[in-house]
Amino acid sequence: ELDFTELSILAQKLTAQCNHSGSYKPRPSSHPEVWAEGRQELCETLPYFRAYHGGGYSTEGYARGFMFDKSAHDRDYMDSTVVISRAGGGMVRNKDSGEMVLRGNQGETSQVKSLRNSMRYFNPVVIITGADNPKAPSKPPYAYNVLDYFKPTHIWSEKSQGKVFVRYRFEKFNPGKPSWWSPKDFEEQIILGALPPPVTLCCKICHQDTDQVYLQGWMCLHSPCSAFWKLPDGSEPEEAELLYDVRFLKQKTTWPNEGDIYPLAPSGVELSGLSIPGEDSSVALWGGMVCTDCGRCNSRLSWMGWECGNAACSFTRKPPHTLIPATTLREPFFPLSSSPTLSRDLHAPNIQLHVSFKHGYRINRFTIPGIDGFVAHLVANKPIVEESGGPNEMFEELQQNDIGLRRRPLGTGMIKGESYTRHFSVNYGMPYKFIAATASESFDGAASAITKTRTRLNWASKMMAQDAHQEFNEVLALGYFEEQRMNYHDDGEFGLGPTIATLSLGAPGTMRLRMKARHYLGVSKEGVYNDALPKPGCYNYEMRLASRTELENLKAAATGKDYRARLKTISKELNLKTGGTARDSITMTLGHGDIVIMHGAEIQQYYEHAVEHGGKLRFALTCRYIDPESLGEADKPKYEVKPDIRVYDGSRL
């Protein structure tokens, strides 16, 4: 048995080990088995941590993993076998100090309930430390470092600065396995279970058993109880004086499955070897992979396979592709024939629809009230997709050639490390910088599917836009594996022509158009009124339109300060809300060989579109005219973008 003084000395030594300041932390004793330099590559690779924000990941009612990085409570603790942390969530930034603080009392959140399930069912969780974790006992070598599997053993409540918050204790699942994060040349002072068990008492008020967590004395740690967070004399402890009871800290919890070995690096996805079309473009095949040589998590950035992002590593893996024959793209409930294909498009009541049939296409032409322009969906039939050099051959050619498709960096800076698109892309012709900057290649030497797309879409655009058509000088090729998509965006960048045309090849896609939130709501998230001309279909359209004359007169007569002040007050007078989005105005189901044409700058100014697809593999080839003079000198191509010399005439079908 140890007396209070001995327990106190041990507690101070243990807590000192995880309170080194960042630059003075000792080196770790070894190297993490799994690590990452970015949040996206971590979440795309590891099944036990897929939370792009926050420090906890739970799914299907169970906690799977926890990450501890920059933010930590003063009483958080980490050594080679034990981790104590506060529960995640409920934090806000203090306006004065800039630090994250509790918004209010913390209760039984979904994360807490999920962790309780993991405890009941003996499911270990994985703990990850970030490079900025102030409680790490050594200096983590990478941005994200996987520690190991841990048993969640205790959940209780405490108080901090007058607010209730929830605490967790984790204990290493296999304590005999070396802990790479232990400081180099460090000798463990107390192994798990070496001390007497902690003091456990039953509260006389709520009748809940609780371990003594701190040396200052036993307290009920059940927050609804009237005796909660009170020492035996009825007083609350001084937070600055609290010391862990090492008997609680270093106790060993026995689990019936603790001898089992769970892998930290998920096994690499293997193909069946049966040459199944679409198997190599499934969700599992575009997720991340742990490098078998160095342990880094890697997103799949190349259409051809995985490449380790560690500059000191040369690992690659390129799974073989099984051709998806174009003949297998037939949809059983929507068969193609030589007659016009049945429509599956939908539109809102205020959208005007004109249907025509021309050159084998069903043409659904949508006009949006108040918008100068149109959206046209040219639905292909069987002769169109099967024509020589047409969609069927183009789809198969794109599968058999490496055209340079890659997932491109977004550069948003919303999470640590690089963020990448959820689709693959490559640009041909005039350079185009949209949501993600995409490498551009010359049309010279491009796959014939690329140049045929340009010619085919030039023909379709001229048919629909007539004299307003400008010859396209760019093709953006997008590739989608299973469940990949492009979120809502617009194509209204400076220097683009008024017409955008897209050819869809492969699995069916769904394209949705809706009014942008700032135009639909008429107000920013900060409550500032959007003084752009309101369009029919927006929220509170009539009142916003009536107020426009007043705003125009005020803008002409008043100072800029007075005008900006009025923009803040008018949104309240018009009862405009700052949250929400518009409903989809147009929904188009894009089949193999279909063409979509969006004509008119106002469509891109006021509306945005998103694309999903419902199969294993799809290509979307989009053409634009890009004014060369809109590009900076550094962005202009080093090659000549020549006129389209191919000839395609869809009217001959």
XYZ file of C-alpha atoms in Angstrom:
653
model
C 0.000 0.000 0.000
C 1.200 3.507 -0.858
C 0.469 6.495 1.350
C -0.861 9.837 0.109
C 2.603 11.361 -0.272
C 3.910 8.467 -2.356
C 0.799 8.479 -4.534
C 1.131 12.229 -4.972
C 4.772 11.993 -6.078
C 3.932 9.267 -8.597
C 1.008 11.286 -9.970
C 3.169 14.361 -10.452
C 5.821 12.358 -12.288
C 3.286 10.750 -14.606
C 1.470 13.971 -15.483
C 4.783 15.754 -16.081
C 5.565 13.285 -18.876
C 2.658 14.489 -21.010
C 3.034 18.194 -20.277
C 6.210 18.921 -22.251
C 5.856 22.017 -24.426
C 5.802 21.282 -28.180
C 9.371 22.107 -29.201
C 10.845 20.386 -26.146
C 9.026 17.081 -26.453
C 11.402 14.093 -26.617
C 11.675 11.931 -29.712
C 9.483 8.815 -29.833
C 11.051 5.435 -29.254
C 9.928 4.076 -32.608
C 7.880 4.795 -35.730
C 4.080 4.651 -36.209
C 2.817 1.679 -38.170
C 0.216 3.864 -39.924
C 0.371 7.628 -40.504
C -0.856 10.416 -42.756
C 0.032 13.971 -43.703
C -3.528 15.040 -44.552
C -7.000 14.599 -43.119
C -8.577 13.475 -46.385
C -6.028 10.742 -47.066
C -6.475 9.552 -43.482
C -10.278 9.417 -43.695
C -10.362 7.818 -47.140
C -7.986 5.065 -46.035
C -8.862 4.015 -42.486
C -12.209 2.338 -41.731
C -12.002 3.304 -38.065
C -11.674 7.050 -38.597
C -13.685 8.785 -41.317
C -14.478 12.075 -39.572
C -13.294 15.026 -41.659
C -14.039 17.378 -38.761
C -14.012 16.782 -35.026
C -12.060 14.381 -32.881
C -14.354 11.366 -32.751
C -15.753 8.947 -35.303
C -18.818 6.820 -34.615
C -20.941 4.789 -36.992
C -23.950 2.506 -36.617
C -24.147 3.204 -32.896
C -20.521 2.383 -32.065
C -17.440 4.510 -31.500
C -14.631 3.480 -33.841
C -11.830 5.981 -33.401
C -10.659 9.148 -31.654
C -8.154 11.793 -32.652
C -6.403 14.129 -30.239
C -4.639 17.074 -31.777
C -4.329 20.770 -30.984
C -7.177 21.198 -28.519
C -6.831 19.562 -25.094
C -8.179 20.109 -21.597
C -5.698 20.769 -18.801
C -6.612 17.451 -17.171
C -6.254 15.386 -20.354
C -3.590 12.722 -20.041
C -1.610 10.398 -22.308
C 1.165 7.911 -21.647
C 2.252 4.652 -23.273
C -0.808 2.678 -22.134
C -3.477 5.094 -20.832
C -5.316 8.038 -22.376
C -7.788 10.304 -20.584
C -9.695 12.923 -22.540
C -12.822 14.997 -22.520
C -15.716 14.046 -24.773
C -15.914 15.904 -28.062
C -18.476 18.508 -29.075
C -20.111 21.489 -27.430
C -17.128 23.815 -27.870
C -17.129 27.459 -29.013
C -14.317 29.932 -29.494
C -13.920 32.502 -26.719
C -14.094 35.981 -28.276
C -11.487 37.413 -25.911
C -8.879 34.638 -25.646
C -9.548 32.881 -28.944
C -9.452 29.537 -27.121
C -12.087 26.832 -27.465
C -14.333 26.648 -24.388
C -17.480 24.754 -23.432
C -20.689 26.397 -24.608
C -22.691 24.899 -21.747
C -23.125 21.761 -19.691
C -22.337 18.581 -21.601
C -24.652 15.604 -21.351
C -25.155 12.170 -22.861
C -24.345 12.970 -26.487
C -24.536 10.494 -29.357
C -20.766 10.083 -29.135
C -21.006 9.155 -25.442
C -23.766 6.636 -26.176
C -21.707 5.126 -28.990
C -18.693 4.730 -26.718
C -20.864 3.049 -24.086
C -21.912 0.532 -26.734
C -18.271 -0.128 -27.562
C -17.619 -0.782 -23.870
C -20.607 -3.118 -23.476
C -19.708 -5.181 -26.522
C -15.937 -5.157 -25.897
C -15.189 -3.283 -29.120
C -11.769 -1.634 -28.927
C -11.317 1.781 -30.529
C -8.311 3.257 -32.309
C -6.626 6.408 -31.031
C -4.759 8.790 -33.329
C -2.566 11.680 -32.265
C -1.990 14.801 -34.288
C 1.328 16.589 -34.550
C 0.019 19.425 -32.352
C -1.287 17.288 -29.492
C -0.052 19.102 -26.353
C -0.496 15.975 -24.223
C 1.515 13.580 -26.390
C 4.442 12.218 -24.326
C 6.775 12.510 -27.350
C 6.935 14.561 -30.536
C 4.642 12.947 -33.158
C 6.623 12.629 -36.411
C 3.726 13.240 -38.831
C 0.572 15.311 -39.104
C -1.508 12.279 -38.050
C -0.117 9.234 -36.264
C -2.079 6.096 -35.389
C -1.287 4.911 -31.856
C -3.052 1.580 -31.385
C -6.270 -0.103 -30.321
C -7.529 0.878 -26.865
C -10.227 -0.361 -24.519
C -12.682 2.337 -23.454
C -12.979 1.577 -19.735
C -14.643 4.522 -17.953
C -17.073 7.321 -18.772
C -17.830 9.916 -16.107
C -18.612 13.601 -15.624
C -16.649 16.423 -14.032
C -16.797 20.192 -13.775
C -14.481 22.732 -15.333
C -14.914 26.482 -14.898
C -18.400 25.846 -13.575
C -19.584 23.725 -16.522
C -20.230 19.989 -16.602
C -18.339 17.950 -19.166
C -17.846 14.253 -19.908
C -14.553 12.389 -19.574
C -13.234 9.128 -21.035
C -10.511 6.735 -19.937
C -8.873 4.466 -22.521
C -6.489 1.615 -21.804
C -4.206 0.013 -24.361
C -5.778 -3.166 -25.739
C -2.494 -5.090 -25.958
C -0.258 -3.487 -23.300
C 2.551 -5.952 -23.996
C 3.008 -4.555 -27.505
C 5.662 -1.780 -27.612
C 4.222 1.737 -27.753
C 6.108 3.658 -30.421
C 5.019 6.997 -28.896
C 6.861 6.335 -25.620
C 9.793 8.748 -25.332
C 13.101 7.386 -26.577
C 15.170 5.709 -23.832
C 12.203 6.026 -21.469
C 11.632 3.416 -18.786
C 8.003 2.769 -17.834
C 7.487 3.726 -14.184
C 4.253 1.841 -13.523
C 2.864 -0.959 -15.638
C -0.873 -1.523 -15.839
C -2.264 -3.404 -12.848
C 0.898 -3.120 -10.736
C -0.783 -0.979 -8.052
C -3.678 -1.830 -5.746
C -7.124 -1.287 -7.286
C -8.703 2.171 -7.039
C -11.047 3.124 -4.227
C -14.632 2.469 -5.314
C -17.593 3.773 -3.307
C -21.338 3.872 -3.778
C -22.980 7.289 -3.623
C -25.515 7.499 -0.788
C -27.716 9.818 -2.849
C -27.866 8.269 -6.337
C -26.552 4.796 -5.411
C -24.068 4.815 -8.294
C -20.654 3.143 -7.869
C -17.759 5.443 -8.770
C -13.980 5.022 -8.717
C -11.920 7.659 -6.957
C -10.303 9.541 -9.842
C -8.373 12.226 -7.931
C -6.216 12.060 -4.816
C -8.105 14.974 -3.234
C -10.870 12.548 -2.314
C -13.737 10.443 -3.564
C -16.580 12.264 -5.349
C -19.800 11.202 -7.025
C -19.238 11.656 -10.750
C -22.846 11.151 -11.839
C -23.880 14.649 -12.972
C -27.654 14.470 -12.194
C -26.887 13.679 -8.541
C -27.056 16.431 -5.900
C -23.745 15.140 -4.502
C -22.015 15.441 -7.891
C -18.469 16.858 -7.882
C -18.398 17.312 -4.109
C -15.697 16.140 -1.741
C -16.635 14.354 1.505
C -16.795 17.733 3.305
C -19.398 18.975 0.778
C -17.075 21.411 -1.017
C -16.069 21.363 -4.669
C -12.373 20.710 -5.368
C -9.927 23.380 -6.484
C -9.288 22.531 -10.134
C -5.674 23.701 -10.086
C -4.862 21.323 -7.227
C -6.375 18.157 -8.695
C -3.992 15.208 -9.026
C -4.913 11.870 -10.533
C -5.046 8.896 -8.220
C -2.510 6.640 -9.938
C -4.428 3.589 -8.710
C -7.267 4.717 -10.987
C -4.925 5.889 -13.716
C -2.901 2.669 -14.017
C -5.506 0.025 -13.192
C -5.878 -2.885 -15.614
C -9.283 -3.731 -17.022
C -9.760 -7.305 -18.171
C -11.652 -8.011 -21.390
C -12.517 -11.517 -22.616
C -11.053 -10.788 -26.076
C -7.951 -8.850 -25.080
C -5.562 -11.405 -26.553
C -6.913 -10.860 -30.058
C -4.934 -8.954 -32.682
C -6.705 -6.293 -34.737
C -4.811 -4.834 -37.719
C -4.156 -1.092 -37.800
C -3.518 -1.130 -41.548
C -6.566 -2.405 -43.438
C -5.731 -5.142 -45.887
C -5.345 -3.933 -49.451
C -8.357 -4.493 -51.685
C -7.882 -7.512 -53.896
C -9.635 -8.180 -57.186
C -11.402 -11.502 -57.563
C -9.365 -12.486 -60.612
C -12.578 -13.319 -62.463
C -12.424 -10.327 -64.861
C -15.706 -8.875 -63.629
C -16.566 -5.635 -65.477
C -16.807 -2.727 -63.048
C -15.067 -4.506 -60.176
C -11.966 -2.308 -60.441
C -14.017 0.930 -60.439
C -16.069 0.086 -57.334
C -16.072 2.177 -54.147
C -13.492 -0.104 -52.548
C -11.082 0.449 -55.432
C -10.993 4.246 -55.261
C -10.642 4.487 -51.490
C -7.285 5.070 -49.864
C -4.557 2.519 -49.241
C -1.886 2.165 -46.559
C 1.522 1.913 -48.199
C 2.927 -1.539 -47.512
C 6.466 -0.132 -47.526
C 6.292 2.962 -45.283
C 2.818 2.953 -43.676
C 1.550 6.231 -45.130
C -2.161 6.567 -45.892
C -2.671 7.478 -49.546
C -5.779 8.620 -51.372
C -6.153 7.193 -54.844
C -5.314 10.249 -56.928
C -4.542 8.587 -60.252
C -7.115 6.939 -62.474
C -4.556 4.179 -63.018
C -3.995 3.315 -59.338
C -2.260 4.302 -56.095
C 1.029 6.146 -55.670
C 2.642 6.670 -52.273
C 2.861 10.367 -51.422
C 5.989 9.864 -49.331
C 8.856 11.387 -51.314
C 11.214 8.771 -49.878
C 9.014 5.880 -51.017
C 8.409 4.469 -54.504
C 5.378 2.263 -53.782
C 2.726 2.061 -56.525
C -0.146 -0.273 -57.235
C -2.033 -0.313 -60.519
C -4.923 -2.784 -60.599
C -5.748 -4.193 -64.042
C -8.889 -2.827 -65.665
C -11.539 -5.135 -67.048
C -13.265 -3.514 -69.992
C -16.915 -2.652 -69.451
C -18.401 -3.287 -72.896
C -20.721 -0.566 -74.101
C -23.331 -3.221 -74.833
C -23.656 -3.887 -71.079
C -24.818 -0.314 -70.449
C -28.364 -1.161 -71.512
C -30.939 -0.348 -68.845
C -33.564 -3.119 -68.742
C -36.483 -0.839 -67.875
C -35.496 1.871 -70.369
C -34.425 -0.002 -73.505
C -33.071 1.930 -76.465
C -34.546 1.623 -79.933
C -34.522 3.513 -83.202
C -37.465 5.551 -81.882
C -36.977 8.551 -79.568
C -35.978 7.479 -76.072
C -38.462 7.960 -73.245
C -37.805 10.941 -70.985
C -37.008 10.707 -67.274
C -36.452 14.413 -66.644
C -38.369 16.443 -64.060
C -38.829 20.183 -63.582
C -40.458 22.635 -61.182
C -43.857 24.152 -62.101
C -42.370 27.557 -62.960
C -39.955 26.091 -65.544
C -41.111 26.198 -69.165
C -40.610 22.992 -71.174
C -40.516 22.547 -74.939
C -40.103 19.028 -76.336
C -38.977 18.343 -79.888
C -37.548 15.406 -81.838
C -34.683 15.874 -84.239
C -31.951 13.701 -85.783
C -32.768 10.786 -83.478
C -32.648 12.897 -80.314
C -35.491 13.696 -77.963
C -34.757 17.340 -77.079
C -36.088 18.592 -73.740
C -35.542 22.358 -73.769
C -36.017 24.125 -70.429
C -36.469 27.882 -70.081
C -36.171 29.497 -66.660
C -38.366 32.574 -66.019
C -36.353 35.777 -65.855
C -33.183 34.091 -67.128
C -31.761 34.876 -70.552
C -30.835 31.449 -71.869
C -31.919 27.815 -71.824
C -30.953 24.314 -70.755
C -31.371 21.541 -73.316
C -31.160 17.799 -72.778
C -30.570 15.853 -75.991
C -31.561 12.263 -75.206
C -29.833 9.753 -77.494
C -31.432 6.690 -79.068
C -29.936 3.394 -80.248
C -28.685 4.485 -83.704
C -26.871 7.436 -82.106
C -24.974 5.429 -79.481
C -24.127 2.655 -81.954
C -22.974 4.819 -84.866
C -19.425 4.335 -86.116
C -17.027 6.377 -83.982
C -19.904 7.278 -81.676
C -20.601 6.955 -77.930
C -20.111 3.175 -77.699
C -16.664 3.262 -79.295
C -15.688 6.426 -77.410
C -16.626 4.868 -74.048
C -14.512 1.789 -74.688
C -11.574 3.810 -76.032
C -11.441 5.977 -72.895
C -11.189 2.822 -70.777
C -8.293 1.436 -72.797
C -6.110 4.559 -72.857
C -4.435 6.566 -70.110
C -5.605 10.095 -70.941
C -4.130 11.623 -67.773
C -7.151 11.539 -65.464
C -6.332 12.480 -61.865
C -8.122 13.801 -58.806
C -7.148 17.455 -58.577
C -6.345 19.519 -55.458
C -9.100 21.850 -54.299
C -6.845 24.179 -52.335
C -9.649 25.127 -49.934
C -7.605 24.925 -46.734
C -10.634 23.721 -44.751
C -8.806 20.708 -43.314
C -5.179 19.898 -42.563
C -3.324 18.698 -45.626
C -4.404 18.782 -49.247
C -8.040 18.282 -50.280
C -8.928 16.607 -53.562
C -11.979 16.360 -55.796
C -14.234 13.307 -55.688
C -13.780 12.729 -59.405
C -10.893 12.446 -61.867
C -10.218 15.082 -64.512
C -7.915 16.240 -67.283
C -8.234 19.219 -69.622
C -7.476 19.494 -73.334
C -7.045 22.626 -75.408
C -7.299 26.050 -73.799
C -6.464 25.848 -70.061
C -9.457 25.969 -67.729
C -9.253 26.694 -64.002
C -12.487 25.972 -62.216
C -13.074 24.548 -58.713
C -9.801 22.657 -58.928
C -6.964 23.652 -61.224
C -6.616 20.927 -63.854
C -3.577 20.164 -65.963
C -4.115 20.908 -69.665
C -2.904 19.004 -72.700
C -2.830 19.770 -76.411
C -5.442 18.380 -78.788
C -2.515 17.174 -80.895
C -2.009 13.517 -80.062
C -5.101 13.348 -77.844
C -7.258 10.222 -77.831
C -9.745 10.293 -80.679
C -12.612 10.268 -78.147
C -11.463 13.723 -77.002
C -11.328 15.282 -80.461
C -14.550 13.540 -81.517
C -16.268 15.016 -78.472
C -15.235 18.513 -79.481
C -16.591 18.036 -83.000
C -19.832 16.379 -81.873
C -20.573 19.072 -79.285
C -19.755 21.869 -81.728
C -22.439 20.408 -83.995
C -24.985 20.055 -81.168
C -24.340 23.557 -79.818
C -24.680 25.126 -83.248
C -27.969 23.287 -83.735
C -29.352 24.591 -80.423
C -27.729 28.038 -80.019
C -27.518 28.748 -83.750
C -25.790 32.090 -84.439
C -24.874 32.533 -80.744
C -22.613 29.472 -80.887
C -18.875 30.009 -80.497
C -16.576 27.207 -81.594
C -15.306 25.303 -78.582
C -11.576 25.374 -77.909
C -11.487 23.255 -74.751
C -12.568 19.797 -73.573
C -12.661 18.958 -69.868
C -12.788 15.191 -69.366
C -14.173 13.945 -66.050
C -14.111 10.337 -64.922
C -16.337 8.933 -62.182
C -15.946 5.649 -60.323
C -18.792 4.197 -58.274
C -20.449 6.772 -55.940
C -18.168 9.604 -57.027
C -19.823 12.919 -57.775
C -19.440 16.635 -58.316
C -21.192 18.886 -55.818
C -23.152 22.029 -56.664
C -21.107 24.582 -58.573
C -21.386 26.926 -61.539
C -19.364 27.347 -64.725
C -19.493 31.127 -64.807
C -15.804 31.919 -64.590
C -14.405 35.014 -66.259
C -13.516 34.526 -69.912
C -15.953 31.701 -70.692
C -18.307 31.819 -73.649
C -22.080 31.707 -73.112
C -22.487 28.037 -74.071
C -21.410 24.925 -72.183
C -22.024 21.469 -73.659
C -21.485 18.047 -72.064
C -21.467 14.536 -73.512
C -22.268 11.726 -71.056
C -20.708 8.295 -71.621
C -21.209 5.138 -69.584
C -23.381 4.684 -66.523
C -26.410 6.953 -66.088
C -25.935 10.232 -64.275
C -28.277 12.644 -62.543
C -27.802 16.364 -63.099
C -29.653 18.852 -60.905
C -29.995 22.622 -61.261
C -31.115 24.965 -58.517
C -30.973 28.678 -57.804
C -27.891 29.691 -55.829
C -28.590 30.271 -52.135
C -27.523 33.922 -52.164
C -29.980 34.679 -54.966
C -32.751 32.436 -53.665
C -32.590 33.684 -50.066
C -31.552 37.228 -50.982
C -29.294 37.571 -47.968
C -25.843 36.429 -46.880
C -25.175 34.316 -43.800
C -24.189 37.563 -42.056
C -27.599 39.082 -42.801
C -26.488 41.477 -45.578
C -29.031 41.905 -48.381
C -28.060 40.757 -51.886
C -28.871 43.715 -54.139
C -28.686 41.738 -57.404
C -31.882 41.745 -59.465
C -34.193 39.113 -57.914
C -35.452 36.428 -60.260
C -38.813 34.623 -60.329
C -38.785 31.614 -58.042
C -36.638 33.226 -55.364
C -37.809 33.642 -51.785
C -40.156 36.608 -51.243
C -39.768 37.615 -54.899
C -42.512 40.270 -55.130
C -41.384 42.255 -52.080
C -37.727 42.080 -53.091
C -38.561 43.292 -56.574
C -40.617 46.180 -55.155
C -37.708 47.294 -52.947
C -35.286 47.466 -55.863
C -36.268 51.018 -56.904
C -35.612 52.321 -53.395
C -32.194 50.653 -53.307
C -31.201 51.968 -56.729
C -32.163 55.527 -55.739
C -30.325 55.231 -52.429
C -27.229 53.829 -54.118
C -27.145 56.797 -56.492
C -27.718 59.454 -53.816
C -26.301 58.168 -50.525
C -22.773 57.462 -49.362
C -21.397 53.961 -49.566
C -21.603 53.669 -45.782
C -25.310 54.567 -45.693
C -26.052 52.174 -48.539
C -24.274 49.279 -46.815
C -26.123 50.046 -43.589
C -29.437 49.905 -45.472
C -28.525 46.497 -46.902
C -28.320 45.178 -43.347
C -31.699 46.533 -42.257
C -33.764 45.747 -45.340
C -33.222 41.995 -45.018
C -35.003 42.076 -41.647
C -37.856 44.188 -43.023
C -38.359 41.674 -45.825
C -38.248 38.800 -43.320
C -35.458 37.046 -45.209
C -33.870 33.953 -43.685
C -30.123 33.364 -43.687
C -30.130 29.571 -43.957
C -31.338 26.957 -46.396
C -31.137 26.227 -50.100
C -33.479 26.328 -53.064
C -35.181 23.195 -54.288
C -33.993 21.694 -57.541
C -35.602 23.399 -60.522
C -34.521 20.859 -63.140
C -33.493 17.223 -62.715
C -32.148 15.399 -65.757
C -31.333 11.701 -65.964
C -28.393 11.470 -68.335
C -28.076 8.262 -70.293
C -25.144 6.971 -72.312
C -24.628 9.227 -75.342
C -26.841 12.059 -74.041
C -25.851 15.709 -74.453
C -26.649 18.647 -72.168
C -26.311 22.223 -73.378
C -26.508 25.220 -71.052
C -26.668 28.487 -72.965
C -26.652 31.954 -71.421
C -24.383 33.646 -68.892
C -27.274 34.295 -66.490
C -27.787 30.573 -65.957
C -24.298 30.357 -64.463
C -24.752 33.650 -62.595
C -27.984 32.696 -60.826
C -28.029 28.901 -60.893
C -25.729 26.049 -59.884
C -25.673 22.389 -60.823
C -24.501 19.088 -59.353
C -23.906 15.668 -60.902
C -24.112 12.178 -59.430
C -23.970 8.868 -61.203
C -25.534 5.526 -60.468
C -23.179 2.917 -61.883
C -19.608 1.706 -61.851
C -18.044 3.946 -64.497
C -18.994 7.172 -66.244
C -17.234 9.848 -68.280
C -18.482 13.411 -68.706
C -16.807 15.364 -71.509
C -17.532 19.102 -71.401
C -16.711 21.722 -74.025
C -16.460 25.496 -73.669
C -15.074 28.476 -75.472
C -12.379 30.157 -73.376
C -11.187 33.599 -74.406
C -7.375 33.348 -74.640
C -7.089 36.991 -73.572
C -8.771 36.159 -70.256
C -5.758 34.069 -69.259
C -2.706 35.478 -67.563
C 0.617 35.007 -69.285
C 1.569 32.206 -66.906
C -1.691 30.368 -67.659
C -1.586 30.550 -71.431
C -0.774 27.270 -73.190
C 2.700 26.615 -74.536
C 1.083 24.912 -77.523
C -1.227 26.157 -80.255
C -4.944 25.475 -79.823
C -5.944 24.862 -83.414
C -9.447 25.154 -84.896
C -11.629 22.055 -84.979
C -10.897 20.485 -88.350
C -13.026 17.374 -87.887
C -16.422 17.240 -89.515
C -19.425 15.701 -87.769
C -22.997 15.963 -88.961
C -25.539 14.312 -86.689
C -28.341 15.104 -89.112
C -27.283 12.239 -91.366
C -28.602 9.619 -88.930
